Amino acid sequence: MRVSTKVRYGLRAVIELARSSGDFGGRRKPPLRTDTERGGMKCIIHRGLVPLTWIAEQQNISLKYLERIFGRLKRAGLLESSRKRGGGYRLKKSPDKVTVGEIMRALGDETSLLRCVRNADVCERSKRCATRGFWKSLSDLIDMTVERTTIADFL
Amino acid sequence: MRVSTKVRYGLRAVIELARSSGDFGGRRKPPLRTDTERGGMKCIIHRGLVPLTWIAEQQNISLKYLERIFGRLKRAGLLESSRKRGGGYRLKKSPDKVTVGEIMRALGDETSLLRCVRNADVCERSKRCATRGFWKSLSDLIDMTVERTTIADFL
DNA sequence: GAAAATCCTACCAAAATGGTAGGATTTTTG
DNA sequence: CAAAAATCCTACCATTTTGGTAGGATTTTC
């Protein structure tokens, strides 16, 4: 019952993204240019687009690994990006609309503790199983928590 | 974030044990002999000692695997056993004293989602980590649930 | 055309998972 | 005393998952 490092890193990185972006998604426009400095490092962020190099350095995560993680998050519709000199990633929605659950799902971690919890058919004893109800309610508890807390809660 | 089959099987098997045993642990003495019949199978249980063959058949779990699981549960102090002809396993405590959490721990599944949750030292960023608090409170939630529900709740 | 970024695919080592095999041991019972 | 019924023990193993790395392709700006 451990959370994968993909999700750990992913969550940390998305929080870092939101912090550094200066963008808060949605209608409000991000500043044209922000100069950020932290821990001896500098970064110039254009229109809220944060380059991965910055996030990787700040959070001490391998750039290559982060690229893969952000690729998945983008494909899941959580991020948008720009390839170019002053490019990077940006949240597609405002931080208070992005849930931890979304990130987990995008990165392949399921919140249900057992397969049968969401799909009773995977096991023929599901109906009369004494334990399924328990695992299901625990999974639901986790689900609720994870779906209720957003990136904004970390800022 | 999946529960291991060891724990799934273990929980199911312990519930089956409690059901079949007729023993309810502690001071109350189990019946000298119970004749159980279910699903076309028969089993004679002496002094609450349930043989694994019965549990394995009832719950459709490989006997060999179950032996390993019950070995760990015994070493953890949850069960007692008797090797002999009319032997088997028995709960050491009454079912309402045996928690799901104990079973999980005995079988090697930790309830904490991240190592740093119980031991901040495993990561030097623990103190200033934005996400640790979240994972910790979620772990605590799981812990509470798992520690509050006992085998008696499944009977 | 160099530079700064994302993007893509393939590969890989290590660890965890979910077991099986084969027998040793203990105790009762016929 | 031997067979039987049970636990107990240890080693092995195949598969899957995890946690990455490597190497480059692509896009766009300066």
Coordinates of C-alpha atoms in Angstrom, one line a residue, chain B residues 17-72:
Chain B
L17 CA -11.1 -19.4 10.7
A18 CA -13.1 -17.4 13.3
R19 CA -16.4 -18.6 11.7
S20 CA -15.4 -22.2 11.6
S21 CA -13.7 -22.3 14.9
G22 CA -16.7 -22.0 17.1
D23 CA -14.1 -20.6 19.5
F24 CA -14.3 -17.0 20.4
G25 CA -11.0 -16.8 22.0
G26 CA -10.0 -15.6 25.4
R27 CA -11.5 -17.3 28.5
R28 CA -14.5 -18.9 26.9
K29 CA -13.7 -22.5 26.0
P30 CA -14.3 -23.8 22.5
P31 CA -16.5 -26.8 22.1
L32 CA -14.6 -30.1 22.3
R33 CA -15.8 -31.2 18.9
T34 CA -17.8 -29.4 16.1
D35 CA -19.0 -31.1 13.0
T36 CA -19.2 -28.5 10.3
E37 CA -20.6 -29.0 6.8
R38 CA -20.7 -26.4 4.1
G39 CA -20.8 -26.5 0.3
G40 CA -20.7 -30.2 0.2
M41 CA -17.6 -30.4 2.3
K42 CA -17.3 -31.7 5.9
C43 CA -14.9 -30.9 8.6
I44 CA -14.5 -32.1 12.2
I45 CA -13.0 -29.4 14.4
H46 CA -11.5 -30.3 17.7
R47 CA -11.3 -27.7 20.5
G48 CA -11.7 -24.9 17.9
L49 CA -8.6 -26.0 15.9
V50 CA -9.4 -25.5 12.3
P51 CA -7.2 -27.3 9.7
L52 CA -5.9 -25.3 6.8
T53 CA -7.2 -27.8 4.3
W54 CA -10.7 -26.8 5.3
I55 CA -10.0 -23.0 5.1
A56 CA -8.2 -23.5 1.8
E57 CA -11.1 -25.4 0.3
Q58 CA -13.7 -23.0 1.6
Q59 CA -12.0 -19.9 0.4
N60 CA -10.4 -21.5 -2.6
I61 CA -6.9 -20.5 -1.8
S62 CA -3.9 -22.7 -2.4
L63 CA -3.0 -24.7 0.7
K64 CA 0.7 -24.2 0.2
Y65 CA 0.3 -20.4 0.0
L66 CA -2.0 -20.4 3.0
E67 CA 0.5 -22.3 5.0
R68 CA 3.0 -19.5 4.5
I69 CA 0.5 -16.8 5.3
F70 CA -0.6 -18.6 8.5
G71 CA 3.0 -19.1 9.5
R72 CA 3.5 -15.4 9.5

